[in-house]
Amino acid sequence: MRILQVHQINQVAYTYGEDLERRGHYVEVYEPSLVGGLAPLPVKMAFMPWRVLDMRHVVGKLNRSHFDIVHIHWASYGVLGLASRIPYIVHCHGGDVRHRLQHPLSRVMLEPVLRRAAAVLCVTPDLLPVVRAVRPDALLSPAPIDRERFAPAKNTADEPSRPWTILLFARLDLNKGVDIALEGIVHFVKRHVGIRVQLLDWGSLKGEYRQRYGRYFEFIPLVVPGEVEQLILSADVIVGQLALGALGLSELQAMSCARPVIASFRYDDAYPTPPPICQAATAEEVDERLEYLFRNPEMVMSLGRQAREWIIENHDHRVLAGKLEELYQSILLEK
């Protein structure tokens, strides 16, 4: 097959592309222009002609002379599918549909994109109810994790001693529940001297939190993708997002590294077995889970091993690429 992957959010398109190429397929990854993409709406609209012009170059390739199928990550880029002469898949990743499908104007723009797609996929189970309001047959296609790269430390005995470390591994935005997480972390740290707490210096609340906690906690600049695993392995416990009830890429990568994760997950029936994490939805529960793990280092190791095994069973990139290949083939057989 000749496959076009559109938009490399969280390296997912590249991960699938490499695996599909190993299976004998030809894959290209096209990255639309992101100029003005994070700007306020008036500025974003001002850049729209430039972005449309940029997309014009790929629209001419959306036919059987160049590709057999196109896999579009991020629903708003699905407008490319409307101009396509080959089947297209829309893969929803969160912010592209979670609130936009509730907004009348955005919904009007997204509905034809989703309805005409050969298949619609969701990367996390919390998106399924939202998307199925438009596409009842939407499927869960979770994030692929490279378990060889995101692996436990090999020589832990040789590691230099360091303080017991908590990594709040989430963007500093309210919709991630970081306010709840930090309240629980602060309660825990007040009882224990010498605990190191690390936060990502990223998100709408980073300035406020740096001012409030900068003297006590470490704010870590965004690292390049190749250094994420080292950041995870530098921590004993990972605290993830608490508000959405689903596991994001950060939590999954941490689990693959055999680190225990404190997070909220409310979709146990989405997988054959629920993820082995420390469930928490309140500041008190975050505090309690940290206390338990701090006092029981053997559980830190055990929970980490269970977490990695679960990732291998449910998020291995090669297995998921195989399922994607089967989906592509079934779509092309119907055409």
mmCIF file of C-alpha atoms in Angstrom:
data_model
loop_
_atom_site.group_PDB
_atom_site.id
_atom_site.type_symbol
_atom_site.label_atom_id
_atom_site.label_comp_id
_atom_site.label_asym_id
_atom_site.label_seq_id
_atom_site.Cartn_x
_atom_site.Cartn_y
_atom_site.Cartn_z
ATOM 1 C CA MET A 1 0.000 0.000 0.000
ATOM 2 C CA ARG A 2 0.972 3.621 -0.541
ATOM 3 C CA ILE A 3 0.014 5.509 2.610
ATOM 4 C CA LEU A 4 0.032 9.215 3.401
ATOM 5 C CA GLN A 5 0.123 10.134 7.099
ATOM 6 C CA VAL A 6 -0.912 13.734 7.813
ATOM 7 C CA HIS A 7 0.391 15.624 10.906
ATOM 8 C CA GLN A 8 2.951 14.126 13.255
ATOM 9 C CA ILE A 9 1.289 14.968 16.600
ATOM 10 C CA ASN A 10 3.256 13.314 19.415
ATOM 11 C CA GLN A 11 5.363 11.465 16.810
ATOM 12 C CA VAL A 12 2.448 9.057 16.224
ATOM 13 C CA ALA A 13 2.546 9.427 12.426
ATOM 14 C CA TYR A 14 6.289 8.747 12.343
ATOM 15 C CA THR A 15 5.968 5.757 14.664
ATOM 16 C CA TYR A 16 3.280 4.190 12.509
ATOM 17 C CA GLY A 17 5.130 5.160 9.352
ATOM 18 C CA GLU A 18 8.299 3.322 10.384
ATOM 19 C CA ASP A 19 6.372 0.206 11.406
ATOM 20 C CA LEU A 20 4.293 0.155 8.228
ATOM 21 C CA GLU A 21 7.421 0.557 6.105
ATOM 22 C CA ARG A 22 8.912 -2.475 7.866
ATOM 23 C CA ARG A 23 5.787 -4.326 6.742
ATOM 24 C CA GLY A 24 6.572 -3.478 3.135
ATOM 25 C CA HIS A 25 4.392 -0.410 2.576
ATOM 26 C CA TYR A 26 5.360 2.985 1.187
ATOM 27 C CA VAL A 27 4.669 5.798 3.674
ATOM 28 C CA GLU A 28 5.008 9.566 3.483
ATOM 29 C CA VAL A 29 4.363 11.957 6.375
ATOM 30 C CA TYR A 30 3.019 15.388 5.469
ATOM 31 C CA GLU A 31 3.160 18.160 8.076
ATOM 32 C CA PRO A 32 0.717 21.021 7.398
ATOM 33 C CA SER A 33 1.911 24.551 8.070
ATOM 34 C CA LEU A 34 1.409 25.373 11.747
ATOM 35 C CA VAL A 35 1.926 29.126 11.287
ATOM 36 C CA GLY A 36 -0.572 30.904 13.542
ATOM 37 C CA GLY A 37 -2.057 27.630 14.735
ATOM 38 C CA LEU A 38 -1.779 28.518 18.434
ATOM 39 C CA ALA A 39 -2.672 32.191 18.015
ATOM 40 C CA PRO A 40 -5.996 33.824 18.978
ATOM 41 C CA LEU A 41 -8.780 33.277 16.459
ATOM 42 C CA PRO A 42 -8.420 36.652 14.624
ATOM 43 C CA VAL A 43 -4.688 36.075 14.105
ATOM 44 C CA LYS A 44 -5.298 32.462 13.137
ATOM 45 C CA MET A 45 -7.811 33.576 10.496
ATOM 46 C CA ALA A 46 -5.294 36.093 9.136
ATOM 47 C CA PHE A 47 -2.829 33.266 8.526
ATOM 48 C CA MET A 48 -5.461 30.984 7.003
ATOM 49 C CA PRO A 49 -4.762 31.921 3.334
ATOM 50 C CA TRP A 50 -1.096 31.010 3.830
ATOM 51 C CA ARG A 51 -2.002 27.688 5.444
ATOM 52 C CA VAL A 52 -4.505 26.850 2.698
ATOM 53 C CA LEU A 53 -1.863 27.665 0.072
ATOM 54 C CA ASP A 54 0.542 25.323 1.835
ATOM 55 C CA MET A 55 -2.040 22.505 1.798
ATOM 56 C CA ARG A 56 -2.645 23.041 -1.920
ATOM 57 C CA HIS A 57 0.604 21.223 -2.669
ATOM 58 C CA VAL A 58 -0.555 17.991 -1.032
ATOM 59 C CA VAL A 59 -4.156 18.106 -2.298
ATOM 60 C CA GLY A 60 -2.883 17.357 -5.792
ATOM 61 C CA LYS A 61 -1.455 14.069 -4.502
ATOM 62 C CA LEU A 62 -4.666 12.797 -2.905
ATOM 63 C CA ASN A 63 -5.432 10.429 -5.761
ATOM 64 C CA ARG A 64 -4.560 6.908 -6.866
ATOM 65 C CA SER A 65 -1.620 8.109 -8.936
ATOM 66 C CA HIS A 66 0.229 8.839 -5.685
ATOM 67 C CA PHE A 67 -1.430 7.063 -2.729
ATOM 68 C CA ASP A 68 -3.996 4.400 -1.869
ATOM 69 C CA ILE A 69 -5.155 5.785 1.480
ATOM 70 C CA VAL A 70 -4.584 8.830 3.694
ATOM 71 C CA HIS A 71 -4.510 8.764 7.510
ATOM 72 C CA ILE A 72 -5.217 12.223 8.943
ATOM 73 C CA HIS A 73 -4.252 12.961 12.546
ATOM 74 C CA TRP A 74 -6.210 15.859 14.138
ATOM 75 C CA ALA A 75 -9.791 16.263 12.961
ATOM 76 C CA SER A 76 -9.556 19.819 11.633
ATOM 77 C CA TYR A 77 -7.003 18.646 9.053
ATOM 78 C CA GLY A 78 -9.744 16.354 7.804
ATOM 79 C CA VAL A 79 -10.712 19.104 5.355
ATOM 80 C CA LEU A 80 -7.998 17.548 3.208
ATOM 81 C CA GLY A 81 -10.115 14.424 3.088
ATOM 82 C CA LEU A 82 -13.011 16.324 1.556
ATOM 83 C CA ALA A 83 -10.759 17.084 -1.418
ATOM 84 C CA SER A 84 -9.388 13.540 -1.576
ATOM 85 C CA ARG A 85 -10.085 11.026 -4.336
ATOM 86 C CA ILE A 86 -8.883 8.173 -2.154
ATOM 87 C CA PRO A 87 -10.294 6.873 1.153
ATOM 88 C CA TYR A 88 -9.259 8.826 4.229
ATOM 89 C CA ILE A 89 -9.212 8.063 7.945
ATOM 90 C CA VAL A 90 -9.585 10.717 10.637
ATOM 91 C CA HIS A 91 -7.725 10.068 13.903
ATOM 92 C CA CYS A 92 -8.986 12.266 16.776
ATOM 93 C CA HIS A 93 -6.449 13.192 19.458
ATOM 94 C CA GLY A 94 -8.293 15.319 22.033
ATOM 95 C CA GLY A 95 -8.489 19.066 21.679
ATOM 96 C CA ASP A 96 -9.490 18.696 18.042
ATOM 97 C CA VAL A 97 -12.907 17.298 19.023
ATOM 98 C CA ARG A 98 -13.413 17.287 22.797
ATOM 99 C CA HIS A 99 -14.867 20.809 22.988
ATOM 100 C CA ARG A 100 -15.100 21.720 19.324
ATOM 101 C CA LEU A 101 -17.879 19.228 18.669
ATOM 102 C CA GLN A 102 -19.874 20.978 21.394
ATOM 103 C CA HIS A 103 -19.469 24.360 19.684
ATOM 104 C CA PRO A 104 -22.080 24.939 16.926
ATOM 105 C CA LEU A 105 -19.731 26.596 14.419
ATOM 106 C CA SER A 106 -16.917 24.085 14.873
ATOM 107 C CA ARG A 107 -19.376 21.197 14.749
ATOM 108 C CA VAL A 108 -20.748 22.396 11.397
ATOM 109 C CA MET A 109 -17.193 22.339 10.027
ATOM 110 C CA LEU A 110 -16.236 18.964 11.509
ATOM 111 C CA GLU A 111 -19.400 16.951 10.854
ATOM 112 C CA PRO A 112 -18.914 16.521 7.079
ATOM 113 C CA VAL A 113 -15.259 15.634 7.639
ATOM 114 C CA LEU A 114 -16.169 12.881 10.105
ATOM 115 C CA ARG A 115 -19.211 11.583 8.229
ATOM 116 C CA ARG A 116 -17.383 11.163 4.912
ATOM 117 C CA ALA A 117 -14.314 9.478 6.404
ATOM 118 C CA ALA A 118 -13.819 5.791 5.650
ATOM 119 C CA ALA A 119 -13.130 5.335 9.372
ATOM 120 C CA VAL A 120 -12.878 7.534 12.450
ATOM 121 C CA LEU A 121 -10.459 6.651 15.246
ATOM 122 C CA CYS A 122 -10.004 8.037 18.769
ATOM 123 C CA VAL A 123 -6.698 7.895 20.593
ATOM 124 C CA THR A 124 -8.257 7.838 24.103
ATOM 125 C CA PRO A 125 -11.553 6.324 25.317
ATOM 126 C CA ASP A 126 -12.916 9.592 26.725
ATOM 127 C CA LEU A 127 -13.254 10.872 23.146
ATOM 128 C CA LEU A 128 -15.495 8.029 21.983
ATOM 129 C CA PRO A 129 -18.815 9.325 23.417
ATOM 130 C CA VAL A 130 -18.165 12.770 21.923
ATOM 131 C CA VAL A 131 -17.221 11.490 18.475
ATOM 132 C CA ARG A 132 -19.853 8.753 18.362
ATOM 133 C CA ALA A 133 -22.524 11.443 18.524
ATOM 134 C CA VAL A 134 -21.490 12.100 14.910
ATOM 135 C CA ARG A 135 -19.931 8.749 13.949
ATOM 136 C CA PRO A 136 -21.471 5.889 15.962
ATOM 137 C CA ASP A 137 -18.915 3.471 14.493
ATOM 138 C CA ALA A 138 -15.860 5.392 15.762
ATOM 139 C CA LEU A 139 -13.151 3.062 17.075
ATOM 140 C CA LEU A 140 -10.536 3.264 19.818
ATOM 141 C CA SER A 141 -7.029 3.264 18.326
ATOM 142 C CA PRO A 142 -4.741 4.047 21.266
ATOM 143 C CA ALA A 143 -1.356 5.726 21.189
ATOM 144 C CA PRO A 144 1.509 3.486 20.051
ATOM 145 C CA ILE A 145 4.368 3.216 22.541
ATOM 146 C CA ASP A 146 7.909 2.237 21.600
ATOM 147 C CA ARG A 147 8.627 -0.141 24.458
ATOM 148 C CA GLU A 148 12.256 -0.611 23.423
ATOM 149 C CA ARG A 149 12.905 3.098 23.767
ATOM 150 C CA PHE A 150 10.677 3.656 26.810
ATOM 151 C CA ALA A 151 12.180 0.905 28.929
ATOM 152 C CA PRO A 152 13.259 0.518 32.570
ATOM 153 C CA ALA A 153 16.736 1.634 33.560
ATOM 154 C CA LYS A 154 19.212 -1.197 32.932
ATOM 155 C CA ASN A 155 21.769 -0.682 35.700
ATOM 156 C CA THR A 156 19.891 0.806 38.633
ATOM 157 C CA ALA A 157 22.627 -0.302 41.029
ATOM 158 C CA ASP A 158 25.071 2.039 39.296
ATOM 159 C CA GLU A 159 22.788 5.086 39.510
ATOM 160 C CA PRO A 160 23.999 7.902 41.789
ATOM 161 C CA SER A 161 21.925 8.421 44.905
ATOM 162 C CA ARG A 162 19.307 11.145 44.582
ATOM 163 C CA PRO A 163 16.329 12.424 46.536
ATOM 164 C CA TRP A 164 13.003 10.618 46.250
ATOM 165 C CA THR A 165 11.529 12.368 43.225
ATOM 166 C CA ILE A 166 7.991 13.151 42.086
ATOM 167 C CA LEU A 167 7.442 14.244 38.482
ATOM 168 C CA LEU A 168 4.171 16.024 37.698
ATOM 169 C CA PHE A 169 4.137 14.903 34.079
ATOM 170 C CA ALA A 170 1.342 17.043 32.655
ATOM 171 C CA ARG A 171 0.952 20.388 30.948
ATOM 172 C CA LEU A 172 0.195 23.093 33.518
ATOM 173 C CA ASP A 173 -3.395 23.730 32.465
ATOM 174 C CA LEU A 174 -6.563 23.492 34.538
ATOM 175 C CA ASN A 175 -8.102 20.976 32.152
ATOM 176 C CA LYS A 176 -5.340 18.546 33.133
ATOM 177 C CA GLY A 177 -6.265 18.720 36.833
ATOM 178 C CA VAL A 178 -2.821 20.000 37.837
ATOM 179 C CA ASP A 179 -4.316 22.251 40.510
ATOM 180 C CA ILE A 180 -5.639 19.156 42.288
ATOM 181 C CA ALA A 181 -2.390 17.265 41.771
ATOM 182 C CA LEU A 182 -0.259 20.089 43.157
ATOM 183 C CA GLU A 183 -2.456 20.501 46.211
ATOM 184 C CA GLY A 184 -1.940 16.826 47.028
ATOM 185 C CA ILE A 185 1.803 17.005 46.331
ATOM 186 C CA VAL A 186 2.188 20.064 48.591
ATOM 187 C CA HIS A 187 0.413 18.270 51.454
ATOM 188 C CA PHE A 188 2.742 15.289 51.063
ATOM 189 C CA VAL A 189 5.942 17.354 50.825
ATOM 190 C CA LYS A 190 5.099 19.279 53.998
ATOM 191 C CA ARG A 191 5.413 16.021 55.961
ATOM 192 C CA HIS A 192 8.655 14.860 54.331
ATOM 193 C CA VAL A 193 11.948 16.730 54.186
ATOM 194 C CA GLY A 194 14.188 16.306 51.152
ATOM 195 C CA ILE A 195 11.592 15.294 48.568
ATOM 196 C CA ARG A 196 12.310 16.591 45.074
ATOM 197 C CA VAL A 197 9.342 17.715 42.966
ATOM 198 C CA GLN A 198 9.660 18.410 39.247
ATOM 199 C CA LEU A 199 7.113 20.196 37.057
ATOM 200 C CA LEU A 200 7.085 20.820 33.328
ATOM 201 C CA ASP A 201 7.647 24.509 32.572
ATOM 202 C CA TRP A 202 4.798 24.367 30.081
ATOM 203 C CA GLY A 203 1.179 25.479 29.951
ATOM 204 C CA SER A 204 -1.035 28.463 30.652
ATOM 205 C CA LEU A 205 -0.402 28.290 34.418
ATOM 206 C CA LYS A 206 3.389 28.013 34.303
ATOM 207 C CA GLY A 207 4.000 31.668 35.213
ATOM 208 C CA GLU A 208 1.615 31.598 38.160
ATOM 209 C CA TYR A 209 2.976 28.284 39.438
ATOM 210 C CA ARG A 210 6.607 29.286 38.971
ATOM 211 C CA GLN A 211 5.935 32.365 41.077
ATOM 212 C CA ARG A 212 4.141 30.324 43.728
ATOM 213 C CA TYR A 213 6.348 27.222 43.863
ATOM 214 C CA GLY A 214 9.610 28.247 42.171
ATOM 215 C CA ARG A 215 11.548 28.336 45.465
ATOM 216 C CA TYR A 216 10.502 24.809 46.372
ATOM 217 C CA PHE A 217 10.006 22.834 43.168
ATOM 218 C CA GLU A 218 12.059 22.404 39.985
ATOM 219 C CA PHE A 219 10.553 23.636 36.723
ATOM 220 C CA ILE A 220 11.893 21.559 33.845
ATOM 221 C CA PRO A 221 12.118 23.163 30.380
ATOM 222 C CA LEU A 222 10.489 21.171 27.608
ATOM 223 C CA VAL A 223 12.870 18.439 26.506
ATOM 224 C CA VAL A 224 13.357 17.168 22.968
ATOM 225 C CA PRO A 225 11.559 13.877 22.184
ATOM 226 C CA GLY A 226 14.776 11.871 22.457
ATOM 227 C CA GLU A 227 15.280 12.912 26.096
ATOM 228 C CA VAL A 228 11.789 12.214 27.461
ATOM 229 C CA GLU A 229 12.665 8.731 28.691
ATOM 230 C CA GLN A 230 15.583 10.087 30.758
ATOM 231 C CA LEU A 231 13.276 12.624 32.375
ATOM 232 C CA ILE A 232 10.882 9.817 33.331
ATOM 233 C CA LEU A 233 13.653 7.589 34.671
ATOM 234 C CA SER A 234 14.955 10.420 36.865
ATOM 235 C CA ALA A 235 11.747 10.195 38.939
ATOM 236 C CA ASP A 236 10.473 7.577 41.385
ATOM 237 C CA VAL A 237 6.779 8.342 40.917
ATOM 238 C CA ILE A 238 4.855 10.008 38.105
ATOM 239 C CA VAL A 239 1.735 12.076 38.752
ATOM 240 C CA GLY A 240 -0.359 12.446 35.612
ATOM 241 C CA GLN A 241 -3.543 14.202 34.602
ATOM 242 C CA LEU A 242 -6.560 13.907 36.869
ATOM 243 C CA ALA A 243 -9.380 15.751 35.100
ATOM 244 C CA LEU A 244 -10.091 13.804 31.904
ATOM 245 C CA GLY A 245 -10.287 10.297 33.311
ATOM 246 C CA ALA A 246 -8.071 8.934 30.522
ATOM 247 C CA LEU A 247 -4.369 8.176 30.197
ATOM 248 C CA GLY A 248 -2.410 10.436 27.881
ATOM 249 C CA LEU A 249 0.883 9.783 26.152
ATOM 250 C CA SER A 250 2.893 10.987 29.163
ATOM 251 C CA GLU A 251 1.324 8.465 31.521
ATOM 252 C CA LEU A 252 1.683 5.646 28.982
ATOM 253 C CA GLN A 253 5.363 6.397 28.381
ATOM 254 C CA ALA A 254 5.988 6.449 32.130
ATOM 255 C CA MET A 255 4.253 3.082 32.538
ATOM 256 C CA SER A 256 6.386 1.632 29.752
ATOM 257 C CA CYS A 257 9.451 2.790 31.720
ATOM 258 C CA ALA A 258 8.114 0.765 34.688
ATOM 259 C CA ARG A 259 7.372 3.826 36.778
ATOM 260 C CA PRO A 260 4.275 3.853 39.011
ATOM 261 C CA VAL A 261 1.699 6.380 37.859
ATOM 262 C CA ILE A 262 -0.840 8.291 39.940
ATOM 263 C CA ALA A 263 -3.700 9.404 37.696
ATOM 264 C CA SER A 264 -7.432 9.205 37.095
ATOM 265 C CA PHE A 265 -8.811 6.566 34.729
ATOM 266 C CA ARG A 266 -12.568 6.056 34.376
ATOM 267 C CA TYR A 267 -12.883 3.789 31.322
ATOM 268 C CA ASP A 268 -11.995 0.319 32.599
ATOM 269 C CA ASP A 269 -14.084 -1.409 29.924
ATOM 270 C CA ALA A 270 -12.002 0.191 27.145
ATOM 271 C CA TYR A 271 -9.314 -2.496 27.601
ATOM 272 C CA PRO A 272 -9.382 -6.229 28.367
ATOM 273 C CA THR A 273 -7.968 -5.373 31.810
ATOM 274 C CA PRO A 274 -7.856 -1.976 33.547
ATOM 275 C CA PRO A 275 -4.484 -0.208 33.736
ATOM 276 C CA PRO A 276 -2.486 -0.897 36.931
ATOM 277 C CA ILE A 277 -2.170 2.669 38.186
ATOM 278 C CA CYS A 278 -2.738 4.403 41.514
ATOM 279 C CA GLN A 279 -6.193 5.869 41.047
ATOM 280 C CA ALA A 280 -6.634 9.429 42.308
ATOM 281 C CA ALA A 281 -9.163 12.145 41.574
ATOM 282 C CA THR A 282 -8.774 14.434 44.601
ATOM 283 C CA ALA A 283 -5.887 16.145 46.372
ATOM 284 C CA GLU A 284 -6.407 13.877 49.372
ATOM 285 C CA GLU A 285 -6.121 10.782 47.190
ATOM 286 C CA VAL A 286 -2.942 12.081 45.534
ATOM 287 C CA ASP A 287 -1.448 12.657 48.983
ATOM 288 C CA GLU A 288 -2.488 9.180 50.162
ATOM 289 C CA ARG A 289 -1.075 7.428 47.086
ATOM 290 C CA LEU A 290 2.247 9.268 47.414
ATOM 291 C CA GLU A 291 2.460 8.347 51.092
ATOM 292 C CA TYR A 292 1.753 4.691 50.340
ATOM 293 C CA LEU A 293 4.393 4.478 47.610
ATOM 294 C CA PHE A 294 6.947 6.366 49.705
ATOM 295 C CA ARG A 295 6.518 3.939 52.608
ATOM 296 C CA ASN A 296 6.387 0.825 50.412
ATOM 297 C CA PRO A 297 9.311 0.831 47.947
ATOM 298 C CA GLU A 298 8.599 -2.784 47.043
ATOM 299 C CA MET A 299 5.200 -1.666 45.699
ATOM 300 C CA VAL A 300 6.922 0.977 43.579
ATOM 301 C CA MET A 301 8.841 -1.825 41.868
ATOM 302 C CA SER A 302 5.871 -4.187 41.630
ATOM 303 C CA LEU A 303 3.458 -1.602 40.280
ATOM 304 C CA GLY A 304 6.068 -0.451 37.778
ATOM 305 C CA ARG A 305 6.522 -4.000 36.453
ATOM 306 C CA GLN A 306 2.757 -4.494 36.163
ATOM 307 C CA ALA A 307 2.419 -1.166 34.356
ATOM 308 C CA ARG A 308 5.044 -2.109 31.775
ATOM 309 C CA GLU A 309 3.435 -5.503 31.155
ATOM 310 C CA TRP A 310 0.082 -3.785 30.590
ATOM 311 C CA ILE A 311 1.633 -1.374 28.079
ATOM 312 C CA ILE A 312 3.183 -4.279 26.170
ATOM 313 C CA GLU A 313 -0.211 -5.994 26.016
ATOM 314 C CA ASN A 314 -2.228 -2.933 24.990
ATOM 315 C CA HIS A 315 -0.004 -0.233 23.458
ATOM 316 C CA ASP A 316 2.911 -1.957 21.725
ATOM 317 C CA HIS A 317 3.582 0.048 18.553
ATOM 318 C CA ARG A 318 4.168 -2.994 16.369
ATOM 319 C CA VAL A 319 0.920 -4.688 17.373
ATOM 320 C CA LEU A 320 -1.069 -1.497 16.827
ATOM 321 C CA ALA A 321 0.578 -0.948 13.433
ATOM 322 C CA GLY A 322 -0.553 -4.439 12.469
ATOM 323 C CA LYS A 323 -4.135 -3.617 13.434
ATOM 324 C CA LEU A 324 -3.904 -0.395 11.448
ATOM 325 C CA GLU A 325 -2.654 -2.329 8.428
ATOM 326 C CA GLU A 326 -5.687 -4.632 8.688
ATOM 327 C CA LEU A 327 -8.015 -1.623 8.847
ATOM 328 C CA TYR A 328 -6.434 -0.051 5.770
ATOM 329 C CA GLN A 329 -6.760 -3.309 3.852
ATOM 330 C CA SER A 330 -10.404 -3.784 4.823
ATOM 331 C CA ILE A 331 -11.231 -0.242 3.676
ATOM 332 C CA LEU A 332 -9.512 -0.706 0.330
ATOM 333 C CA LEU A 333 -11.272 -4.034 -0.252
ATOM 334 C CA GLU A 334 -14.617 -2.271 0.121
ATOM 335 C CA LYS A 335 -13.755 0.380 -2.478
#
